[in-house]
Amino acid sequence: MESKDSVIAAFKKIPVKVEEVDFAQRGYHLEIRLESSQLRAFAELLRTGNFYLSYVSGLHLTTGIDVSYQFANYGFPCRLLAHVSADADNSLPTIADIFQGANWHERETKDFYGVIFRNHPNLKPLLLAEDMEDLKPLLKKEQALKDRAAITRVEKIAEDKPAPAVKKEDA
Amino acid sequence: MTTMAEKGEHRYILNMGPQHPSTHGVLRVILEMEGEYVMDPQPVLGYGHRMHEKMAESRPWPNFLPNAARMDYLSALIYNHGYVGVVERLAGIEATPRAEYIRVITSELNRLQSHLLWLGVLVLDLGAFTPIMYTFEDREKILDILEDVTGSRLTYCYMRVGGVVRDIDDKFVERTREYISWQRSRMPMYDKLVTGNIIFRKRIEKIGEFNPDMARRYGLTGPVLRGTGIPYDIRRAEPYSVYPEFDFEIPTETTGDCMAAYLVRVREIEQSLRILEQALDKLPAGPAMAKVPKKLKLPAGDACYAVESPRGELVYHLTGDGSDTPYRMKIRVPSFSNLSLLPELCRGMLLSDLCACMGSLDLVIPEIDR
């Protein structure tokens, strides 16, 4: 995988949904939606390239927890953001045996959202205290919860204005 | 963790921290020792955890500006830069050209003082007390320059969406130029005093075997990564702000030990000085603040903004929902990933070498704990 195009071509073998996005607007190059069953194959594929795991994070939506994995490449500009919805029992397979750095990031995600990473070697609280395991501080209250559409970028309606949502109020 | 009895009675547990001079913050490392050798170092985090990400979600976005400075207290301006950058990117706002230059100038000054503190402290950790007195003399000059324009000496809250809060003046430019030539005149002294010191070299040469594969597995970034021969610097790899307009090198070494990380950082001081010089020469006229709506709402959608902090890659990932409060903000901090490789890196190492490794990683604990 020597270029962004070859990375996209490699993803087609899994196969995963890849979308090229505008770096100037989004700050990353590829957005990927994964099924939880594809997660490990996806990580193993990236492991064969010059990729590193930047972080693992979560997002609480009406449909459940959306876990995102950001990878970037040491060799060429290719930052990618992969989203996986946690399974019905709020769990996902670990990738800590593929990218060892995921170990702490997954523990952090468990701290903040309660997502269980299956087969994780040591899923103890990392940033929270041991007795705060049930706190899950980043879960939203029901009235604050939004669905995916509410946080999805409204695609360009007119070509001339790239950011339509900026409103001027008593400026 | 298996009990000591299972592993043999000669193993014992040593607690390093949470209050320890060479952890530079409240970090605790549980060391399973065999004599003087560290068999299993396990960092324990969270002593300084403040849940900045929750704070970001529970207040309008401008109220988070001061928080950005309180994660990594040594590169507050670079954290400022990342935060205003991500809001600007999401909202589709552009800062004025002069503001972008001022951001780069102040960020590089911030990077320099971070590297100078690290230089003094690394050598201090290894038992030499004198050099920190010299590096702090240099560092004071930067703090004085920055204090005049930002109003603070450590936890800066200087950058705003659309620009910076206060324009720099001729006095600032003049003092920064004076500082550049001062710092250049000091580097040969550090070379003789520290780099060439045989005791220092023996303490860090061939200690810590960082390699590109380990970097990929753990997400290593920053000078330690560049010490393994990978020329990866966000300022060059994913250029932000006005960095593409400057001519500077990305120093690399190939040995991947603590000495390599040391040499990379020292050479980065010169590169930052070069960027400063060029930025001061090219500094455009004009306003230091763009016209930004008074009540700016974050549009629905998400954006990332990655910047190069003195310790590596810092990423803000902001998700907006159309209100003025972020729906989610993830902050990826470099020291978190860099520290996570400690158990693998330091297994079987002498206790005194562990201090050298942690010093080379240049850890800032409040950044890890957030």
Coordinates of C-alpha atoms in Angstrom, one line a residue:
Chain A
M1 CA 0.0 0.0 0.0
E2 CA 2.1 2.9 -1.3
S3 CA -0.6 5.4 -2.0
K4 CA -4.1 6.4 -1.0
D5 CA -5.6 4.7 -4.1
S6 CA -3.9 1.4 -3.4
V7 CA -5.2 1.6 0.2
I8 CA -8.8 2.1 -1.2
A9 CA -8.2 -0.8 -3.6
A10 CA -7.1 -3.0 -0.7
F11 CA -10.2 -2.1 1.3
K12 CA -12.4 -3.5 -1.5
K13 CA -11.1 -7.0 -0.7
I14 CA -12.6 -7.0 2.8
P15 CA -15.0 -5.4 1.6
V16 CA -15.7 -2.2 3.4
K17 CA -17.5 1.0 2.5
V18 CA -14.9 3.7 1.8
E19 CA -15.7 7.4 1.1
E20 CA -13.1 9.9 0.1
V21 CA -13.7 13.2 1.9
D22 CA -12.3 16.7 1.5
F23 CA -9.3 17.0 3.7
A24 CA -9.5 20.8 3.9
Q25 CA -13.0 20.6 5.4
R26 CA -12.7 17.4 7.5
G27 CA -9.1 17.0 8.4
Y28 CA -8.9 13.4 7.3
H29 CA -8.9 11.7 3.9
L30 CA -11.0 8.5 4.1
E31 CA -14.1 7.8 6.0
I32 CA -15.0 4.2 6.5
R33 CA -18.0 2.3 7.9
L34 CA -17.3 -1.1 9.2
E35 CA -19.4 -4.0 10.5
S36 CA -18.0 -5.3 13.8
S37 CA -17.2 -8.6 12.1
Q38 CA -14.9 -6.8 9.7
L39 CA -13.0 -4.8 12.3
R40 CA -10.2 -7.3 12.9
A41 CA -9.6 -8.0 9.2
F42 CA -9.5 -4.3 8.7
A43 CA -6.9 -3.7 11.4
E44 CA -4.8 -6.7 10.1
L45 CA -4.8 -5.2 6.7
L46 CA -3.6 -1.8 8.0
R47 CA -1.0 -3.6 10.0
T48 CA 0.6 -4.7 6.7
G49 CA 1.0 -1.1 5.6
N50 CA 2.9 1.8 7.1
F51 CA -0.1 2.8 9.3
Y52 CA -0.2 3.5 13.0
L53 CA -3.2 3.8 15.3
S54 CA -3.8 7.4 16.3
Y55 CA -6.7 6.8 18.7
V56 CA -9.9 4.9 19.5
S57 CA -12.9 7.0 20.6
G58 CA -16.6 6.7 21.1
L59 CA -19.8 8.6 20.3
H60 CA -23.1 8.0 22.0
L61 CA -26.1 8.1 19.6
T62 CA -29.7 7.0 19.8
T63 CA -28.7 3.8 18.1
G64 CA -26.0 3.0 20.6
I65 CA -22.3 3.5 20.9
D66 CA -20.4 4.3 17.8
V67 CA -16.7 3.5 18.2
S68 CA -14.3 5.3 15.9
Y69 CA -10.7 4.3 15.1
Q70 CA -8.4 6.8 13.5
F71 CA -5.3 5.6 11.7
A72 CA -2.6 7.7 9.9
N73 CA 0.3 6.8 7.7
Y74 CA 4.0 7.5 8.3
G75 CA 4.8 7.4 4.6
F76 CA 2.2 9.4 2.8
P77 CA -0.8 11.6 3.7
C78 CA -3.6 9.2 4.4
R79 CA -5.6 9.8 7.6
L80 CA -8.6 7.5 7.9
L81 CA -11.5 7.4 10.3
A82 CA -13.4 4.2 10.7
H83 CA -16.7 3.9 12.5
V84 CA -18.0 0.7 14.0
S85 CA -21.3 0.4 15.9
A86 CA -20.9 -1.7 19.0
D87 CA -22.8 -5.0 19.0
A88 CA -26.2 -5.4 20.7
D89 CA -24.5 -6.4 24.0
N90 CA -22.3 -3.2 23.8
S91 CA -19.1 -5.1 22.9
L92 CA -16.6 -5.2 20.1
P93 CA -13.6 -7.5 19.3
T94 CA -10.3 -6.1 20.6
I95 CA -7.5 -5.1 18.2
A96 CA -5.0 -4.8 21.0
D97 CA -3.2 -7.9 19.8
I98 CA -2.8 -6.4 16.3
F99 CA -2.0 -2.8 17.2
Q100 CA -0.7 -3.0 20.8
G101 CA -1.3 0.8 21.3
A102 CA -5.1 0.0 21.1
N103 CA -4.7 -1.6 24.6
W104 CA -4.9 1.7 26.5
H105 CA -7.2 3.4 24.0
E106 CA -9.8 0.6 24.4
R107 CA -9.5 0.7 28.2
E108 CA -10.2 4.4 28.0
T109 CA -13.2 3.8 25.8
K110 CA -14.5 1.2 28.3
D111 CA -14.0 3.8 31.1
F112 CA -16.0 6.5 29.3
Y113 CA -18.7 4.5 27.5
G114 CA -18.7 1.0 29.0
V115 CA -18.0 -0.7 25.7
I116 CA -16.5 -4.2 26.4
F117 CA -13.7 -5.2 24.1
R118 CA -13.8 -8.9 23.8
N119 CA -10.5 -10.8 24.5
H120 CA -8.8 -7.7 25.7
P121 CA -5.8 -8.7 27.9
N122 CA -6.5 -6.3 30.8
L123 CA -9.8 -4.3 30.7
K124 CA -9.4 -2.6 34.0
P125 CA -10.1 1.1 34.5
L126 CA -7.3 3.3 33.1
L127 CA -8.1 6.9 33.8
L128 CA -11.0 6.5 36.2
A129 CA -10.6 5.1 39.7
E130 CA -11.3 1.4 40.3
D131 CA -14.6 2.2 42.1
M132 CA -15.9 4.4 39.3
E133 CA -16.3 1.5 36.8
D134 CA -20.1 2.2 36.5
L135 CA -19.8 5.9 36.0
K136 CA -19.4 5.9 32.2
P137 CA -19.1 9.7 32.1
L138 CA -19.5 10.3 28.4
L139 CA -22.9 8.6 28.1
K140 CA -25.5 11.3 27.3
K141 CA -28.7 11.8 29.1
E142 CA -31.7 10.8 27.1
Q143 CA -32.9 14.3 26.3
A144 CA -29.4 15.2 25.0
L145 CA -29.1 12.1 22.8
K146 CA -29.1 12.7 19.1
D147 CA -29.4 10.4 16.1
R148 CA -26.8 10.1 13.4
A149 CA -28.6 12.5 11.0
A150 CA -28.3 15.3 13.5
I151 CA -24.5 15.2 13.6
T152 CA -24.0 14.5 9.9
R153 CA -22.7 17.3 7.7
V154 CA -25.2 18.8 5.5
E155 CA -23.7 18.3 2.1
K156 CA -23.1 21.4 -0.1
I157 CA -26.4 22.7 -1.3
A158 CA -24.9 25.5 -3.3
E159 CA -21.4 24.9 -4.8
D160 CA -20.1 28.4 -4.0
K161 CA -20.5 28.2 -0.2
P162 CA -18.7 25.3 1.4
A163 CA -20.0 25.8 5.0
P164 CA -23.7 26.6 4.8
A165 CA -24.4 26.2 8.5
V166 CA -22.6 29.3 9.7
K167 CA -25.3 31.7 10.7
K168 CA -24.8 35.3 11.5
E169 CA -26.6 36.5 14.5
D170 CA -26.3 40.0 15.8
A171 CA -22.8 40.2 14.4
Chain B
M1 CA -1.2 -10.2 37.5
T2 CA 0.3 -13.4 38.9
T3 CA 1.4 -13.4 42.6
M4 CA 5.0 -13.1 43.7
A5 CA 5.0 -16.7 45.0
E6 CA 4.2 -18.1 41.6
K7 CA 7.0 -16.2 40.0
G8 CA 9.6 -16.9 42.7
E9 CA 10.4 -15.1 45.9
H10 CA 13.3 -13.1 44.5
R11 CA 10.9 -10.8 42.7
Y12 CA 9.6 -7.8 44.5
I13 CA 7.3 -4.8 43.8
L14 CA 8.7 -1.3 43.8
N15 CA 6.4 1.7 43.5
M16 CA 7.7 4.6 41.5
G17 CA 5.5 7.6 42.1
P18 CA 2.9 8.9 42.2
Q19 CA 5.2 11.5 43.7
H20 CA 8.6 11.0 42.2
P21 CA 11.0 13.7 40.8
S22 CA 11.6 11.9 37.5
T23 CA 8.0 11.2 36.6
H24 CA 7.4 15.0 36.2
G25 CA 3.8 14.9 37.3
V26 CA 1.6 12.5 39.2
L27 CA 2.4 9.3 37.4
R28 CA 2.8 6.0 39.2
V29 CA 4.7 3.1 37.7
I30 CA 4.4 -0.3 39.5
L31 CA 7.7 -2.0 38.9
E32 CA 8.2 -5.7 39.3
M33 CA 11.8 -6.0 40.0
E34 CA 14.4 -8.7 40.1
G35 CA 17.4 -7.2 41.8
E36 CA 18.2 -3.9 40.0
Y37 CA 16.4 -5.1 36.9
V38 CA 12.9 -4.0 35.9
M39 CA 11.0 -7.1 34.8
D40 CA 7.5 -5.6 34.4
P41 CA 6.8 -1.8 34.6
Q42 CA 3.1 -1.0 34.6
P43 CA 2.1 2.7 34.5
V44 CA -0.9 3.7 36.5
L45 CA -2.7 6.7 35.1
G46 CA -5.5 9.0 36.2
Y47 CA -4.2 10.8 39.2
G48 CA -4.7 14.1 37.4
H49 CA -7.8 13.2 35.4
R50 CA -10.1 16.1 35.0
M51 CA -12.3 14.8 32.1
H52 CA -11.6 17.7 29.7
E53 CA -13.6 15.9 27.0
K54 CA -16.8 16.0 29.2
M55 CA -16.2 19.7 30.0
A56 CA -16.0 20.3 26.2
E57 CA -19.4 18.7 25.8
S58 CA -21.1 20.6 28.6
R59 CA -20.5 24.2 27.8
P60 CA -20.5 26.5 24.7
W61 CA -17.3 26.0 22.6
P62 CA -15.6 29.4 23.5
N63 CA -15.6 28.4 27.2
F64 CA -13.3 25.6 26.4
L65 CA -10.5 27.9 25.2
P66 CA -8.8 28.1 28.6
N67 CA -9.0 24.3 29.1
A68 CA -6.9 23.8 26.0
A69 CA -3.9 25.3 27.8
R70 CA -4.3 23.1 30.9
M71 CA -3.6 19.7 29.4
D72 CA 0.0 20.1 28.3
Y73 CA 1.3 23.0 30.3
L74 CA 4.5 23.0 28.3
S75 CA 2.9 23.6 24.9
A76 CA -0.3 25.5 25.8
L77 CA -0.1 27.6 22.6
I78 CA 0.1 24.6 20.4
Y79 CA -2.9 23.2 22.2
N80 CA -4.6 26.6 21.6
H81 CA -3.7 26.4 17.9
G82 CA -5.2 22.9 17.6
Y83 CA -8.4 23.9 19.2
V84 CA -9.1 27.1 17.3
G85 CA -8.0 25.2 14.2
V86 CA -10.6 22.5 14.6
V87 CA -13.4 25.0 15.3
E88 CA -12.4 27.0 12.3
R89 CA -12.3 23.9 10.1
L90 CA -15.7 22.8 11.2
A91 CA -17.3 26.2 10.9
G92 CA -15.6 27.1 7.7
I93 CA -13.8 30.2 9.0
E94 CA -10.4 31.4 8.0
A95 CA -8.0 33.3 10.2
T96 CA -6.3 36.4 8.7
P97 CA -2.8 35.8 7.2
R98 CA -1.1 37.9 9.9
A99 CA -2.8 35.9 12.6
E100 CA -1.6 32.6 11.0
Y101 CA 1.9 34.0 11.1
I102 CA 1.6 35.1 14.7
R103 CA 0.2 31.7 15.6
V104 CA 3.3 30.0 14.1
I105 CA 5.7 32.4 15.7
T106 CA 4.2 32.0 19.2
S107 CA 3.8 28.2 18.7
E108 CA 7.5 27.9 17.8
L109 CA 8.5 30.0 20.8
N110 CA 6.4 27.7 22.9
R111 CA 8.0 24.6 21.3
L112 CA 11.5 26.1 22.0
Q113 CA 10.7 26.6 25.7
S114 CA 9.3 23.1 26.0
H115 CA 12.5 21.6 24.4
L116 CA 14.7 23.8 26.6
L117 CA 12.9 22.6 29.8
W118 CA 13.2 19.0 28.6
L119 CA 16.9 19.4 27.9
G120 CA 17.5 20.6 31.5
V121 CA 15.2 18.1 33.1
L122 CA 16.5 15.1 31.2
V123 CA 20.0 15.8 32.3
L124 CA 18.8 16.5 35.8
D125 CA 17.0 13.1 35.9
L126 CA 20.4 11.6 35.0
G127 CA 22.1 13.3 37.9
A128 CA 23.6 16.5 36.5
F129 CA 22.2 19.5 38.2
T130 CA 24.0 22.4 36.4
P131 CA 22.6 22.4 32.8
I132 CA 19.0 23.1 34.0
M133 CA 20.2 26.5 35.3
Y134 CA 21.5 27.4 31.8
T135 CA 18.4 26.2 29.9
F136 CA 16.1 28.0 32.3
E137 CA 18.0 31.2 31.7
D138 CA 17.1 30.8 28.0
R139 CA 13.6 29.7 28.8
E140 CA 13.0 32.8 30.9
K141 CA 13.7 35.0 27.9
I142 CA 11.0 33.3 25.9
L143 CA 8.5 33.5 28.8
D144 CA 9.2 37.2 29.1
I145 CA 8.6 37.7 25.4
L146 CA 5.4 35.7 25.4
E147 CA 4.2 37.3 28.7
D148 CA 4.2 40.7 27.1
V149 CA 1.9 39.7 24.3
T150 CA -0.2 37.0 25.8
G151 CA -0.5 38.1 29.4
S152 CA 0.6 34.8 30.9
R153 CA 3.7 32.8 31.3
L154 CA 2.5 29.2 31.2
T155 CA -1.2 28.5 30.6
Y156 CA -1.7 30.8 27.6
C157 CA -5.1 31.5 26.3
Y158 CA -4.0 33.6 23.4
M159 CA -5.6 32.3 20.2
R160 CA -9.2 32.9 19.1
V161 CA -11.3 31.6 16.3
G162 CA -10.4 33.9 13.4
G163 CA -7.1 35.1 14.8
V164 CA -5.3 36.0 18.0
V165 CA -6.5 38.1 20.8
R166 CA -3.7 40.7 20.7
D167 CA -1.5 41.8 17.8
I168 CA 2.3 41.7 18.2
D169 CA 4.3 44.9 17.9
D170 CA 7.7 46.0 16.8
K171 CA 9.1 45.5 20.3
F172 CA 8.0 41.8 20.2
V173 CA 9.7 41.3 16.8
E174 CA 12.9 43.0 18.0
R175 CA 13.1 41.0 21.2
T176 CA 12.4 37.7 19.3
R177 CA 15.2 38.5 16.9
E178 CA 17.5 39.2 19.8
Y179 CA 16.4 35.9 21.4
I180 CA 17.2 34.0 18.2
S181 CA 20.8 35.2 18.0
W182 CA 21.1 34.6 21.8
Q183 CA 19.9 31.0 21.5
R184 CA 22.2 30.3 18.6
S185 CA 25.2 31.5 20.6
R186 CA 24.2 29.1 23.4
M187 CA 24.0 25.9 21.4
P188 CA 27.8 25.3 21.1
M189 CA 28.0 25.5 24.9
Y190 CA 25.3 22.8 25.3
D191 CA 27.1 20.7 22.8
K192 CA 30.2 20.9 25.0
L193 CA 28.5 20.8 28.3
V194 CA 25.9 18.0 27.6
T195 CA 26.1 16.3 24.2
G196 CA 29.9 15.7 24.5
N197 CA 29.8 14.7 28.1
I198 CA 31.1 11.1 28.4
I199 CA 29.0 10.3 31.5
F200 CA 25.8 11.6 29.9
R201 CA 26.5 9.6 26.7
K202 CA 27.0 6.4 28.6
R203 CA 23.7 6.9 30.4
I204 CA 21.7 7.3 27.2
E205 CA 23.5 5.6 24.3
K206 CA 22.1 2.2 23.3
I207 CA 19.5 2.6 26.0
G208 CA 15.9 2.0 24.8
E209 CA 15.4 0.3 21.5
F210 CA 12.7 2.1 19.7
N211 CA 12.1 0.8 16.2
P212 CA 9.7 1.6 13.3
D213 CA 7.7 -1.6 13.8
M214 CA 7.2 -0.8 17.5
A215 CA 6.2 2.7 16.5
R216 CA 3.5 1.4 14.1
R217 CA 2.2 -1.0 16.7
Y218 CA 1.9 1.7 19.5
G219 CA 1.3 4.8 17.5
L220 CA 4.5 6.5 18.5
T221 CA 4.9 10.1 17.2
G222 CA 7.2 13.0 17.9
P223 CA 11.0 13.3 18.2
V224 CA 11.3 9.7 19.6
L225 CA 9.7 8.4 16.4
R226 CA 12.1 10.6 14.3
G227 CA 14.9 9.0 16.2
T228 CA 14.1 5.7 14.6
G229 CA 14.6 7.2 11.1
I230 CA 11.0 8.0 10.1
P231 CA 10.8 11.6 9.1
Y232 CA 7.2 12.0 10.2
D233 CA 6.2 15.5 11.4
I234 CA 2.6 16.8 11.1
R235 CA 4.0 20.2 10.1
R236 CA 5.4 18.6 7.0
A237 CA 3.2 15.5 6.5
E238 CA -0.2 17.2 6.8
P239 CA 0.8 20.9 6.7
Y240 CA -1.5 23.2 8.6
S241 CA -1.5 27.0 9.1
V242 CA 1.3 28.7 7.1
Y243 CA 4.0 26.0 7.7
P244 CA 4.2 25.1 4.0
E245 CA 5.7 28.6 3.4
F246 CA 8.8 28.0 5.5
D247 CA 12.0 26.2 4.7
F248 CA 13.0 23.8 7.5
E249 CA 14.3 20.3 7.9
I250 CA 12.8 17.4 9.8
P251 CA 15.8 16.1 11.8
T252 CA 16.1 12.3 12.0
E253 CA 18.5 9.8 13.5
T254 CA 18.6 6.1 12.8
T255 CA 19.8 4.4 16.0
G256 CA 16.4 4.6 17.8
D257 CA 17.9 4.8 21.2
C258 CA 17.5 7.6 23.8
M259 CA 20.6 9.3 22.3
A260 CA 18.8 9.5 19.0
A261 CA 15.7 11.2 20.6
Y262 CA 18.1 13.6 22.4
L263 CA 19.9 14.5 19.2
V264 CA 16.7 15.0 17.2
R265 CA 15.3 17.4 19.9
V266 CA 18.4 19.4 20.1
R267 CA 18.5 19.8 16.3
E268 CA 14.9 20.7 16.3
I269 CA 15.8 23.8 18.4
E270 CA 17.8 25.1 15.4
Q271 CA 14.9 24.3 13.0
S272 CA 12.4 26.2 15.2
L273 CA 14.8 29.2 15.2
R274 CA 14.9 29.0 11.4
I275 CA 11.1 29.0 11.2
L276 CA 10.9 32.0 13.6
E277 CA 13.4 34.0 11.5
Q278 CA 11.5 33.4 8.3
A279 CA 8.2 34.1 9.9
L280 CA 9.4 37.4 11.3
D281 CA 10.9 38.4 7.9
K282 CA 7.7 37.6 6.0
L283 CA 5.2 38.8 8.6
P284 CA 2.3 40.4 6.6
A285 CA 0.6 43.5 7.7
G286 CA -3.2 43.6 8.3
P287 CA -5.6 42.7 11.1
A288 CA -4.8 40.0 13.6
M289 CA -8.4 39.0 13.9
A290 CA -10.9 38.1 11.2
K291 CA -14.5 39.1 11.3
V292 CA -16.3 36.3 13.1
P293 CA -20.0 36.2 14.0
K294 CA -20.4 37.0 17.6
K295 CA -22.5 33.9 18.4
L296 CA -21.0 31.2 16.3
K297 CA -22.8 27.9 16.2
L298 CA -21.0 24.7 15.3
P299 CA -22.6 23.2 12.2
A300 CA -23.6 19.5 12.2
G301 CA -20.8 17.3 11.1
D302 CA -17.3 16.5 12.3
A303 CA -13.7 17.7 11.7
C304 CA -10.2 16.8 12.8
Y305 CA -7.3 19.0 13.2
A306 CA -3.8 17.6 13.8
V307 CA -0.9 19.6 15.0
E308 CA 2.7 18.8 15.9
S309 CA 3.2 19.3 19.6
P310 CA 6.8 19.1 21.1
R311 CA 5.9 15.5 22.0
G312 CA 4.2 14.3 18.8
E313 CA 0.8 14.3 17.1
L314 CA -2.0 16.1 18.8
V315 CA -5.4 15.7 17.2
Y316 CA -8.7 17.4 18.1
H317 CA -11.7 15.6 16.7
L318 CA -14.8 17.8 17.0
T319 CA -18.4 16.7 16.3
G320 CA -21.0 19.5 16.1
D321 CA -24.8 19.2 16.1
G322 CA -25.8 22.7 15.0
S323 CA -25.8 24.2 18.5
D324 CA -23.0 26.2 20.1
T325 CA -21.9 23.3 22.3
P326 CA -19.9 20.4 20.9
Y327 CA -21.7 17.1 20.7
R328 CA -18.4 15.3 21.2
M329 CA -14.8 16.3 21.3
K330 CA -12.0 13.7 21.4
I331 CA -8.5 14.9 22.1
R332 CA -5.7 12.6 21.1
V333 CA -2.6 13.4 23.0
P334 CA 0.9 12.3 22.0
S335 CA 2.2 11.3 25.4
F336 CA -0.6 8.8 26.0
S337 CA 0.4 6.6 23.1
N338 CA 4.1 7.2 23.7
L339 CA 3.9 6.1 27.3
S340 CA 1.9 3.0 26.4
L341 CA 4.9 1.3 25.0
L342 CA 6.9 1.6 28.3
P343 CA 6.1 -2.0 29.5
E344 CA 7.5 -3.5 26.3
L345 CA 10.4 -1.1 25.9
C346 CA 11.7 -1.3 29.5
R347 CA 11.3 -5.0 30.2
G348 CA 14.6 -6.3 31.5
M349 CA 16.2 -2.9 31.8
L350 CA 18.1 -1.5 34.8
L351 CA 16.1 0.8 37.0
S352 CA 18.4 3.8 36.3
D353 CA 17.9 3.3 32.5
L354 CA 14.1 3.4 33.0
C355 CA 14.5 7.0 34.1
A356 CA 16.5 7.8 31.0
C357 CA 13.8 6.3 28.8
M358 CA 11.0 8.2 30.5
G359 CA 13.1 11.4 30.2
S360 CA 13.6 10.8 26.5
L361 CA 9.8 10.3 26.0
D362 CA 9.5 13.8 27.5
L363 CA 6.3 12.9 29.3
V364 CA 3.8 15.5 30.4
I365 CA 1.4 13.7 32.7
P366 CA -1.5 16.2 32.9
E367 CA -1.7 15.7 29.1
I368 CA -2.0 11.9 29.4
D369 CA -4.6 12.1 32.2
R370 CA -6.5 15.0 30.6

